[in-house]
């Protein structure tokens, strides 16, 4: 049983969700290979071959993979798929974009966002925004799986000594092409990788008021998130969104400010180790999952919190 | 330009779903059903393209039980021109749904297919990408902006950390993210008009596609319950607890 994990990277650095995905793969089999498809991505390859538990790195270094567009990458993975019993990718926008396409090319029913491995063919995954957990058995000969990163502790970035095999570009497609990218520049940690997250909801009342959260985030080294209600109201961009339709986070400390606690938001953060809720409505459902609840007006509480940190 | 919009009937997003007593599946008895929210966004985008003169016809399609006609009627009330129901008593997996849709799309030969990025029942986020693979179409998932320019579409996508813009050759698949648009409500006159629009019902057997399941649902259970903690009286007390009890800040 060999497992192929698709490495997520930006041609310079390996994205941390890959490490959680390798951890999931290692639970199924010790024969874990990483596929790096990119352009001039030697530094990523070096990182990958040092990752704990990785036996081999497949490197497809070609200008065609610079922006990792789904059509070409899915064809590439398909070309090496016959060597593997399982193909895994992180359930990030990267993995979610590519793996179902691969899955259909292989005529396989993908298993999305697994949170637990029961056996080589049986997995647990949340459904209905995490209201229920389904146990699903795959009867396909190749298992194509996306992995919810927060459900698996990452493997170490060192300790491995994988060999590197170069593979040639295969099935390069011209159906799509890259135009541009706007990646939010911030000194704060990435939402899904941060150990502290502070999020605002509709109670923040405006996008400007998010600076109250940012001040605290900077003192704590935290990432800033938001509920879908705050995104829908146009306070902040969608990449801030924590929840079923946004990002899934599980930091050591999650501070929910002015967030009522809709099921769809809870689905994205209820696995956090410690949850703090600040809300002026003492009946808000967020208090039912919070370890520490403070019933207060956030416009009083946040400045005080910031001052005392 | 013809646009096909596949939609799905799902449990309404306000319903809290629970497992059946024997944990064999979720309990869907007497729960309110609606159109999947991301599908509403897909219909809205197609209708806007028609209103802008870019599209000429919008066709809503679904694969499901007879009851799914309700959601197709909603799509017609929101501005779709006609609808197709591929009737099937069983609940199909995304791969099978994509196979059925690919057959319908081959027959209809649209320039663009817009569908929701995920359905809020299974949360799979697969059908659009699978459909693109089966048809060998370009795909632009998680779209927040779609511009049609002759034979290509320029699509801005919501990705982790920001936005990516790609150009895709038509025909293509676009899947919708939240910020693509704000769907309208159906007006009463439009709901009345929708009743007279064409809704074609075909049994799935007619398509002669193997839709057998590849996976087995072994059980459905509730997630571990999180216990409510304590209420603190002040910011001071909160900080104290976080430092000394929870030890998550220093």
Coordinates of C-alpha atoms in Angstrom, one line a residue:
Chain A
X1 CA 0.0 0.0 0.0
X2 CA 1.7 3.2 -1.2
X3 CA 0.1 6.5 -0.6
X4 CA 0.5 9.7 -2.6
X5 CA 0.1 13.0 -0.9
X6 CA -0.2 16.1 -3.0
X7 CA 2.0 18.8 -1.6
X8 CA 0.5 22.3 -1.4
X9 CA 3.1 25.1 -1.9
X10 CA 3.7 28.4 -3.6
X11 CA 6.9 27.4 -5.4
X12 CA 9.0 28.7 -2.5
X13 CA 7.5 27.2 0.7
X14 CA 5.5 24.2 1.6
X15 CA 2.1 25.0 3.1
X16 CA 1.6 23.6 6.6
X17 CA -1.6 21.7 5.8
X18 CA 0.5 19.3 3.8
X19 CA 2.1 18.2 7.1
X20 CA -1.2 17.3 8.6
X21 CA -2.1 15.4 5.4
X22 CA 1.1 13.4 5.6
X23 CA 0.2 12.6 9.2
X24 CA -3.1 11.2 8.1
X25 CA -1.5 9.2 5.3
X26 CA 1.1 7.8 7.8
X27 CA -1.8 6.4 9.8
X28 CA -2.8 4.3 6.8
X29 CA 0.6 3.1 5.6
X30 CA 4.3 3.9 6.2
X31 CA 4.9 4.2 2.4
X32 CA 4.1 7.8 1.9
X33 CA 5.2 9.7 -1.2
X34 CA 4.8 13.4 -1.8
X35 CA 4.1 14.9 -5.2
X36 CA 5.5 18.4 -5.8
X37 CA 4.2 20.0 -9.0
X38 CA 5.4 23.5 -9.5
X39 CA 7.9 25.7 -11.3
X40 CA 11.4 26.3 -10.1
X41 CA 10.4 24.7 -6.8
X42 CA 13.7 23.2 -5.6
X43 CA 13.4 24.8 -2.1
X44 CA 10.0 23.1 -1.7
X45 CA 11.5 19.8 -2.8
X46 CA 14.2 20.2 -0.2
X47 CA 11.6 20.9 2.5
X48 CA 9.5 17.9 1.4
X49 CA 12.4 15.4 1.4
X50 CA 13.1 16.3 5.1
X51 CA 9.5 15.8 6.2
X52 CA 9.1 13.1 8.8
X53 CA 7.6 9.9 7.4
X54 CA 8.0 10.7 3.7
X55 CA 9.7 7.9 1.7
X56 CA 9.9 9.5 -1.7
X57 CA 9.3 12.9 -3.4
X58 CA 8.0 13.0 -6.9
X59 CA 9.0 16.3 -8.5
X60 CA 7.3 17.6 -11.6
X61 CA 9.1 20.9 -12.2
X62 CA 7.7 22.6 -15.2
X63 CA 6.5 26.0 -16.2
X64 CA 3.1 24.4 -16.9
X65 CA 2.7 23.9 -13.1
X66 CA 3.6 27.4 -12.0
X67 CA 0.1 28.3 -10.9
X68 CA -1.1 24.7 -10.2
X69 CA -4.2 25.0 -12.4
X70 CA -6.6 22.1 -11.8
X71 CA -6.8 20.8 -15.4
X72 CA -3.1 20.2 -15.8
X73 CA -2.4 19.0 -12.2
X74 CA -5.3 16.5 -12.2
X75 CA -3.9 15.0 -15.5
X76 CA -0.4 14.8 -14.0
X77 CA -1.6 13.0 -10.8
X78 CA -3.7 10.6 -13.0
X79 CA -0.5 9.7 -14.9
X80 CA 1.2 8.4 -11.7
X81 CA -2.0 7.1 -9.9
X82 CA -1.6 3.4 -10.8
X83 CA 1.2 3.1 -8.3
X84 CA -1.0 4.1 -5.4
X85 CA -3.8 2.7 -3.3
X86 CA -4.6 6.1 -1.8
X87 CA -4.3 9.7 -3.0
X88 CA -4.6 12.4 -0.4
X89 CA -4.6 16.2 -0.4
X90 CA -5.4 18.8 2.2
X91 CA -9.0 20.0 2.2
X92 CA -7.9 23.6 1.4
X93 CA -9.1 25.6 -1.6
X94 CA -6.0 24.0 -3.4
X95 CA -7.0 20.4 -2.6
X96 CA -10.7 21.0 -3.0
X97 CA -10.2 22.4 -6.5
X98 CA -8.0 19.6 -7.9
X99 CA -9.0 16.3 -6.2
X100 CA -12.6 15.9 -7.3
X101 CA -11.4 16.5 -10.9
X102 CA -8.8 13.7 -10.5
X103 CA -11.4 11.6 -8.8
X104 CA -13.7 11.7 -11.9
X105 CA -10.8 11.1 -14.2
X106 CA -10.1 7.9 -12.2
X107 CA -13.9 7.0 -12.0
X108 CA -13.6 7.1 -8.2
X109 CA -16.0 8.5 -5.6
X110 CA -13.9 10.9 -3.5
X111 CA -14.2 11.0 0.3
X112 CA -14.1 14.7 1.3
X113 CA -12.7 16.2 4.5
X114 CA -12.0 13.2 6.6
X115 CA -11.4 13.8 10.3
X116 CA -10.6 10.3 11.4
X117 CA -9.2 7.1 9.9
X118 CA -10.9 3.9 11.0
X119 CA -9.2 1.6 8.6
X120 CA -7.6 1.7 5.2
X121 CA -11.0 2.0 3.6
X122 CA -13.2 3.5 6.3
X123 CA -13.2 7.1 7.4
X124 CA -15.2 9.6 9.5
X125 CA -16.3 12.9 8.0
X126 CA -18.6 15.7 9.1
X127 CA -21.8 16.3 7.2
X128 CA -24.5 19.0 7.5
X129 CA -22.0 21.6 8.7
X130 CA -20.6 19.3 11.4
X131 CA -24.1 18.6 12.9
X132 CA -23.5 14.9 12.3
X133 CA -20.5 12.7 11.7
X134 CA -20.7 10.1 9.0
X135 CA -18.7 6.9 8.9
X136 CA -18.1 6.0 5.3
X137 CA -16.5 3.0 3.6
X138 CA -15.0 3.3 0.2
X139 CA -15.2 0.3 -2.2
X140 CA -13.2 2.0 -5.0
X141 CA -9.8 0.4 -5.8
X142 CA -8.0 3.8 -5.4
X143 CA -9.1 5.9 -2.5
X144 CA -9.1 9.6 -3.3
X145 CA -9.4 11.6 -0.1
X146 CA -9.2 15.2 1.1
X147 CA -8.1 15.7 4.7
X148 CA -9.3 18.3 7.2
X149 CA -5.9 19.6 8.5
X150 CA -7.1 20.5 12.0
X151 CA -8.1 17.0 12.7
X152 CA -4.6 15.6 12.5
X153 CA -1.5 16.8 14.3
X154 CA 1.2 17.8 11.8
X155 CA 4.3 15.6 11.3
X156 CA 7.7 17.1 11.9
X157 CA 9.4 19.2 9.2
X158 CA 12.6 17.4 9.8
X159 CA 13.8 13.8 10.4
X160 CA 13.0 12.5 6.9
X161 CA 15.4 11.7 4.2
X162 CA 13.3 11.0 1.2
X163 CA 14.7 10.3 -2.3
X164 CA 13.7 12.6 -5.1
X165 CA 12.4 11.3 -8.4
X166 CA 11.9 13.8 -11.2
X167 CA 8.9 13.1 -13.4
X168 CA 8.0 14.7 -16.6
X169 CA 5.1 16.9 -17.3
X170 CA 2.1 14.9 -18.5
X171 CA -1.2 15.9 -20.0
X172 CA -0.6 19.7 -19.9
X173 CA -3.9 21.5 -20.6
X174 CA -4.5 24.8 -22.2
X175 CA -8.1 25.0 -21.1
X176 CA -7.3 27.6 -18.4
X177 CA -4.6 30.2 -17.8
X178 CA -3.5 32.3 -14.9
X179 CA -4.2 36.0 -15.0
X180 CA -3.3 37.3 -11.6
X181 CA -3.4 37.0 -7.8
X182 CA -4.2 39.2 -4.9
X183 CA -2.8 37.7 -1.7
X184 CA -3.6 39.6 1.4
X185 CA -0.3 40.8 2.9
X186 CA -0.2 40.7 6.6
X187 CA 2.4 40.1 9.3
X188 CA -0.2 38.1 11.3
X189 CA -0.2 34.3 11.1
X190 CA -2.4 32.5 8.7
X191 CA -5.9 31.7 10.1
X192 CA -5.6 27.9 9.8
X193 CA -2.1 27.8 11.3
X194 CA -2.5 30.4 14.1
X195 CA -2.4 29.2 17.7
X196 CA -4.7 32.1 18.7
X197 CA -7.6 33.4 16.6
X198 CA -9.8 36.4 17.4
X199 CA -12.9 36.7 15.2
X200 CA -15.6 39.3 14.9
X201 CA -19.3 38.9 13.9
X202 CA -22.2 41.1 12.9
X203 CA -21.9 42.7 16.4
X204 CA -18.8 44.5 15.2
X205 CA -21.2 46.8 13.2
X206 CA -18.6 47.8 10.6
X207 CA -15.4 46.9 8.9
X208 CA -13.7 49.9 10.5
X209 CA -14.4 48.5 13.9
X210 CA -12.3 45.4 13.1
X211 CA -9.2 47.5 14.0
X212 CA -10.3 46.8 17.7
X213 CA -9.7 43.1 17.0
X214 CA -6.5 43.8 15.1
X215 CA -4.9 45.7 17.9
X216 CA -5.5 42.7 20.2
X217 CA -4.4 40.2 17.6
X218 CA -1.1 42.0 17.3
X219 CA -0.5 41.9 21.0
X220 CA -1.3 38.2 21.1
X221 CA 0.3 37.1 17.9
X222 CA -3.1 36.0 16.7
X223 CA -4.9 35.8 13.4
X224 CA -8.1 37.7 12.7
X225 CA -11.2 35.9 11.5
X226 CA -14.9 36.6 11.0
X227 CA -18.3 35.0 10.9
X228 CA -20.1 34.6 7.7
X229 CA -22.6 37.2 8.9
X230 CA -19.7 39.7 9.0
X231 CA -18.5 38.7 5.6
X232 CA -22.0 38.9 4.1
X233 CA -22.4 42.3 5.6
X234 CA -19.3 43.4 3.7
X235 CA -17.2 44.2 6.9
X236 CA -14.2 42.0 5.8
X237 CA -13.2 39.9 2.8
X238 CA -14.3 36.3 2.4
X239 CA -10.8 34.8 3.3
X240 CA -11.5 35.9 6.9
X241 CA -14.5 33.6 7.1
X242 CA -14.4 30.9 9.7
X243 CA -17.2 28.3 9.3
X244 CA -18.8 25.6 7.2
X245 CA -18.4 27.6 4.0
X246 CA -15.1 29.2 5.0
X247 CA -12.1 28.0 6.9
X248 CA -11.9 25.4 9.6
X249 CA -9.7 26.4 12.5
X250 CA -8.8 24.6 15.8
X251 CA -6.4 27.0 17.6
X252 CA -5.4 26.8 21.3
X253 CA -7.5 29.9 21.9
X254 CA -10.4 31.1 19.9
X255 CA -12.0 34.4 20.9
X256 CA -15.4 35.1 19.4
X257 CA -16.5 38.7 19.6
X258 CA -20.0 39.8 18.7
X259 CA -20.7 36.4 17.2
X260 CA -24.0 34.8 18.0
X261 CA -22.9 31.3 17.2
X262 CA -24.8 30.0 14.2
X263 CA -24.3 26.3 13.5
X264 CA -22.5 27.2 10.4
X265 CA -19.9 29.2 12.4
X266 CA -19.6 26.6 15.1
X267 CA -18.7 24.1 12.4
X268 CA -15.6 26.0 11.7
X269 CA -14.2 26.5 15.2
X270 CA -15.7 24.2 17.8
X271 CA -12.6 22.0 17.9
X272 CA -10.6 24.8 19.3
X273 CA -9.0 23.9 22.7
X274 CA -10.2 27.0 24.6
X275 CA -13.1 29.1 23.4
X276 CA -13.9 32.6 24.7
X277 CA -17.1 34.4 23.8
X278 CA -17.7 38.1 24.3
X279 CA -21.3 39.1 23.5
X280 CA -23.8 41.4 25.0
X281 CA -26.7 39.0 24.5
X282 CA -26.4 36.5 27.4
X283 CA -28.7 34.0 25.5
X284 CA -26.4 33.9 22.4
X285 CA -25.8 30.2 21.5
X286 CA -22.0 30.9 21.3
X287 CA -22.0 30.7 25.2
X288 CA -23.1 27.1 25.0
X289 CA -19.7 26.1 23.5
X290 CA -17.6 28.7 25.3
X291 CA -15.2 27.8 28.1
X292 CA -15.2 31.4 29.2
X293 CA -18.1 33.7 28.5
X294 CA -18.2 37.5 29.1
X295 CA -21.5 39.2 28.8
X296 CA -20.5 42.7 27.8
X297 CA -20.7 45.4 25.2
X298 CA -17.7 44.6 22.9
X299 CA -17.1 48.3 22.5
X300 CA -16.3 48.5 26.2
X301 CA -14.6 45.1 26.5
X302 CA -12.2 45.2 23.6
X303 CA -10.5 48.5 24.5
X304 CA -10.1 47.3 28.1
X305 CA -8.8 43.9 27.0
X306 CA -6.3 45.6 24.7
X307 CA -5.1 47.9 27.4
X308 CA -4.6 45.1 30.0
X309 CA -2.7 42.8 27.6
Chain B
X1 CA -25.3 31.8 -25.2
X2 CA -27.1 29.0 -23.3
X3 CA -26.4 28.5 -19.6
X4 CA -27.2 25.3 -17.7
X5 CA -27.5 25.6 -13.9
X6 CA -27.6 22.3 -12.0
X7 CA -29.3 22.7 -8.6
X8 CA -30.0 20.6 -5.6
X9 CA -32.9 20.1 -3.1
X10 CA -31.4 20.0 0.4
X11 CA -32.5 20.3 4.0
X12 CA -33.1 24.0 4.7
X13 CA -30.0 25.6 6.2
X14 CA -31.9 26.7 9.4
X15 CA -32.7 23.1 10.3
X16 CA -30.5 21.3 12.8
X17 CA -30.1 17.8 11.5
X18 CA -29.9 14.8 13.8
X19 CA -29.1 11.1 13.3
X20 CA -31.9 8.5 13.1
X21 CA -32.5 6.5 16.3
X22 CA -30.6 3.5 14.9
X23 CA -27.8 5.8 13.6
X24 CA -28.2 4.4 10.0
X25 CA -28.5 7.8 8.5
X26 CA -29.7 11.4 9.2
X27 CA -33.3 11.9 10.1
X28 CA -35.0 13.7 7.2
X29 CA -38.6 13.0 8.3
X30 CA -40.8 16.1 8.2
X31 CA -37.9 18.6 7.8
X32 CA -38.1 21.7 5.7
X33 CA -36.4 21.4 2.3
X34 CA -35.1 24.2 0.2
X35 CA -32.8 25.0 -2.7
X36 CA -29.1 24.7 -1.7
X37 CA -28.0 28.3 -1.0
X38 CA -25.0 28.1 -3.3
X39 CA -27.4 27.0 -6.1
X40 CA -29.4 30.1 -5.6
X41 CA -26.3 32.1 -6.2
X42 CA -25.7 30.1 -9.4
X43 CA -29.2 30.8 -10.7
X44 CA -28.8 34.5 -9.8
X45 CA -25.6 34.7 -11.8
X46 CA -27.0 33.0 -14.8
X47 CA -30.2 35.2 -14.7
X48 CA -28.0 38.4 -14.4
X49 CA -26.0 37.3 -17.5
X50 CA -29.3 36.9 -19.3
X51 CA -30.5 40.3 -18.2
X52 CA -27.3 41.8 -19.3
X53 CA -27.8 40.3 -22.8
X54 CA -24.9 37.9 -22.5
X55 CA -27.0 34.8 -22.1
X56 CA -30.0 33.9 -24.2
X57 CA -31.4 31.0 -22.2
X58 CA -31.1 29.7 -18.7
X59 CA -31.9 26.0 -18.0
X60 CA -32.2 24.6 -14.5
X61 CA -31.5 20.9 -14.0
X62 CA -31.7 18.6 -11.1
X63 CA -31.3 14.9 -10.3
X64 CA -33.6 13.7 -7.6
X65 CA -37.0 12.6 -6.4
X66 CA -40.3 14.0 -7.8
X67 CA -40.3 16.5 -4.9
X68 CA -37.4 18.3 -6.5
X69 CA -39.8 19.9 -8.9
X70 CA -40.5 22.4 -6.1
X71 CA -36.9 23.7 -6.3
X72 CA -37.0 23.7 -10.1
X73 CA -40.2 25.8 -9.9
X74 CA -38.3 28.2 -7.6
X75 CA -35.5 28.4 -10.1
X76 CA -38.1 29.2 -12.8
X77 CA -39.6 31.9 -10.6
X78 CA -36.1 33.4 -10.1
X79 CA -35.7 33.7 -13.9
X80 CA -34.7 30.4 -15.4
X81 CA -36.4 29.8 -18.7
X82 CA -37.1 26.1 -18.5
X83 CA -36.2 23.2 -16.2
X84 CA -35.3 19.5 -16.4
X85 CA -35.8 16.9 -13.7
X86 CA -33.9 13.6 -14.0
X87 CA -36.1 11.6 -11.7
X88 CA -34.4 9.1 -9.4
X89 CA -35.7 7.7 -6.2
X90 CA -32.3 6.9 -4.7
X91 CA -29.9 9.5 -3.3
X92 CA -26.9 9.5 -5.6
X93 CA -23.3 10.1 -4.9
X94 CA -21.6 13.2 -6.5
X95 CA -19.8 11.1 -9.1
X96 CA -23.1 9.6 -10.3
X97 CA -24.8 13.0 -10.3
X98 CA -21.9 14.4 -12.3
X99 CA -22.3 11.5 -14.8
X100 CA -26.0 12.2 -15.2
X101 CA -25.5 15.9 -15.5
X102 CA -22.7 15.4 -18.1
X103 CA -25.2 13.5 -20.3
X104 CA -27.8 16.3 -20.0
X105 CA -25.1 18.9 -20.8
X106 CA -23.9 17.1 -23.9
X107 CA -27.5 17.1 -25.2
X108 CA -28.1 20.8 -24.3
X109 CA -24.7 21.9 -25.5
X110 CA -24.4 25.1 -23.3
X111 CA -21.5 27.6 -23.4
X112 CA -21.4 27.8 -19.6
X113 CA -22.5 25.7 -16.7
X114 CA -22.8 27.4 -13.3
X115 CA -23.4 25.5 -10.1
X116 CA -22.9 25.8 -6.4
X117 CA -19.5 25.0 -4.9
X118 CA -21.0 22.6 -2.4
X119 CA -24.3 21.4 -1.2
X120 CA -24.9 22.0 2.5
X121 CA -26.1 18.4 3.1
X122 CA -23.1 16.2 2.3
X123 CA -20.7 19.2 2.2
X124 CA -18.7 17.3 -0.5
X125 CA -17.6 20.1 -2.8
X126 CA -17.1 17.7 -5.7
X127 CA -19.8 17.8 -8.4
X128 CA -18.7 20.8 -10.4
X129 CA -15.1 19.7 -10.6
X130 CA -16.1 16.1 -11.5
X131 CA -18.5 17.4 -14.2
X132 CA -15.6 19.5 -15.6
X133 CA -13.4 16.4 -15.8
X134 CA -16.1 14.2 -17.4
X135 CA -16.8 16.8 -20.1
X136 CA -13.1 17.8 -20.4
X137 CA -14.2 21.4 -19.7
X138 CA -12.1 24.1 -18.0
X139 CA -13.1 24.8 -14.4
X140 CA -13.2 27.9 -12.3
X141 CA -14.3 27.0 -8.7
X142 CA -15.2 29.2 -5.8
X143 CA -16.0 32.2 -8.1
X144 CA -16.5 35.6 -6.7
X145 CA -16.6 37.4 -10.1
X146 CA -17.4 36.2 -13.6
X147 CA -16.8 38.2 -16.8
X148 CA -17.7 36.7 -20.2
X149 CA -15.5 37.8 -23.2
X150 CA -16.5 36.1 -26.4
X151 CA -15.0 32.6 -26.1
X152 CA -13.4 32.9 -22.7
X153 CA -14.5 33.7 -19.2
X154 CA -12.3 35.7 -16.8
X155 CA -13.1 34.4 -13.3
X156 CA -11.9 35.7 -9.9
X157 CA -11.7 32.8 -7.4
X158 CA -11.7 32.9 -3.6
X159 CA -8.6 31.0 -2.5
X160 CA -7.0 30.7 0.9
X161 CA -5.3 33.9 1.7
X162 CA -6.9 36.0 -1.1
X163 CA -8.1 36.0 -4.7
X164 CA -6.9 34.4 -7.9
X165 CA -8.0 35.4 -11.4
X166 CA -7.9 32.9 -14.2
X167 CA -9.1 32.8 -17.8
X168 CA -11.0 29.8 -18.9
X169 CA -12.0 28.7 -22.4
X170 CA -15.7 28.2 -23.0
X171 CA -17.6 25.9 -22.7
X172 CA -16.6 25.8 -19.0
X173 CA -17.8 25.0 -15.5
X174 CA -18.0 27.8 -12.9
X175 CA -18.8 27.0 -9.2
X176 CA -20.1 29.8 -7.0
X177 CA -18.8 31.2 -3.7
X178 CA -20.7 33.4 -1.3
X179 CA -19.7 36.8 -2.5
X180 CA -20.5 36.2 -6.2
X181 CA -23.8 38.0 -5.9
X182 CA -26.8 38.4 -3.6
X183 CA -29.7 36.3 -4.8
X184 CA -33.1 38.0 -5.3
X185 CA -36.3 36.8 -3.9
X186 CA -39.0 35.5 -6.2
X187 CA -41.9 37.9 -6.7
X188 CA -45.5 36.7 -6.6
X189 CA -46.1 37.4 -10.3
X190 CA -42.9 35.5 -11.2
X191 CA -44.0 32.6 -9.0
X192 CA -47.3 32.5 -10.9
X193 CA -45.5 32.8 -14.3
X194 CA -43.1 30.0 -13.3
X195 CA -46.0 27.6 -13.1
X196 CA -46.5 27.9 -16.9
X197 CA -42.9 27.4 -17.8
X198 CA -41.7 24.1 -19.3
X199 CA -40.5 21.5 -16.8
X200 CA -39.4 18.3 -18.4
X201 CA -39.3 15.1 -16.3
X202 CA -37.3 12.1 -17.4
X203 CA -36.7 8.9 -15.6
X204 CA -33.0 8.3 -14.9
X205 CA -33.2 4.9 -16.6
X206 CA -33.6 6.6 -19.9
X207 CA -30.0 7.9 -19.7
X208 CA -28.6 4.4 -19.3
X209 CA -25.8 5.4 -16.9
X210 CA -24.3 3.2 -14.2
X211 CA -25.1 5.1 -11.0
X212 CA -24.4 2.4 -8.5
X213 CA -22.8 3.5 -5.2
X214 CA -19.1 3.3 -4.6
X215 CA -19.3 4.0 -0.9
X216 CA -21.3 2.6 2.0
X217 CA -22.7 4.8 4.8
X218 CA -21.9 2.7 7.9
X219 CA -23.3 5.1 10.5
X220 CA -24.2 8.6 11.4
X221 CA -23.7 9.9 14.9
X222 CA -23.7 13.2 16.8
X223 CA -20.3 14.9 17.2
X224 CA -18.9 14.9 20.8
X225 CA -20.8 17.5 22.7
X226 CA -18.8 20.5 24.0
X227 CA -19.7 21.5 27.5
X228 CA -20.6 25.1 28.2
X229 CA -18.0 26.6 30.6
X230 CA -18.4 29.5 33.0
X231 CA -19.4 33.1 32.7
X232 CA -16.8 35.6 33.9
X233 CA -17.8 39.0 35.3
X234 CA -15.1 41.2 33.9
X235 CA -12.3 41.5 31.4
X236 CA -9.9 41.3 34.4
X237 CA -11.3 38.0 35.5
X238 CA -11.2 36.7 31.9
X239 CA -7.6 37.5 31.5
X240 CA -6.8 35.9 34.8
X241 CA -8.5 32.7 33.9
X242 CA -6.8 32.6 30.5
X243 CA -3.4 33.0 32.2
X244 CA -3.7 30.9 35.2
X245 CA -6.4 28.3 34.5
X246 CA -6.4 27.7 30.7
X247 CA -2.7 28.8 30.4
X248 CA -3.2 29.8 26.8
X249 CA -1.7 33.3 27.1
X250 CA 1.1 34.5 29.2

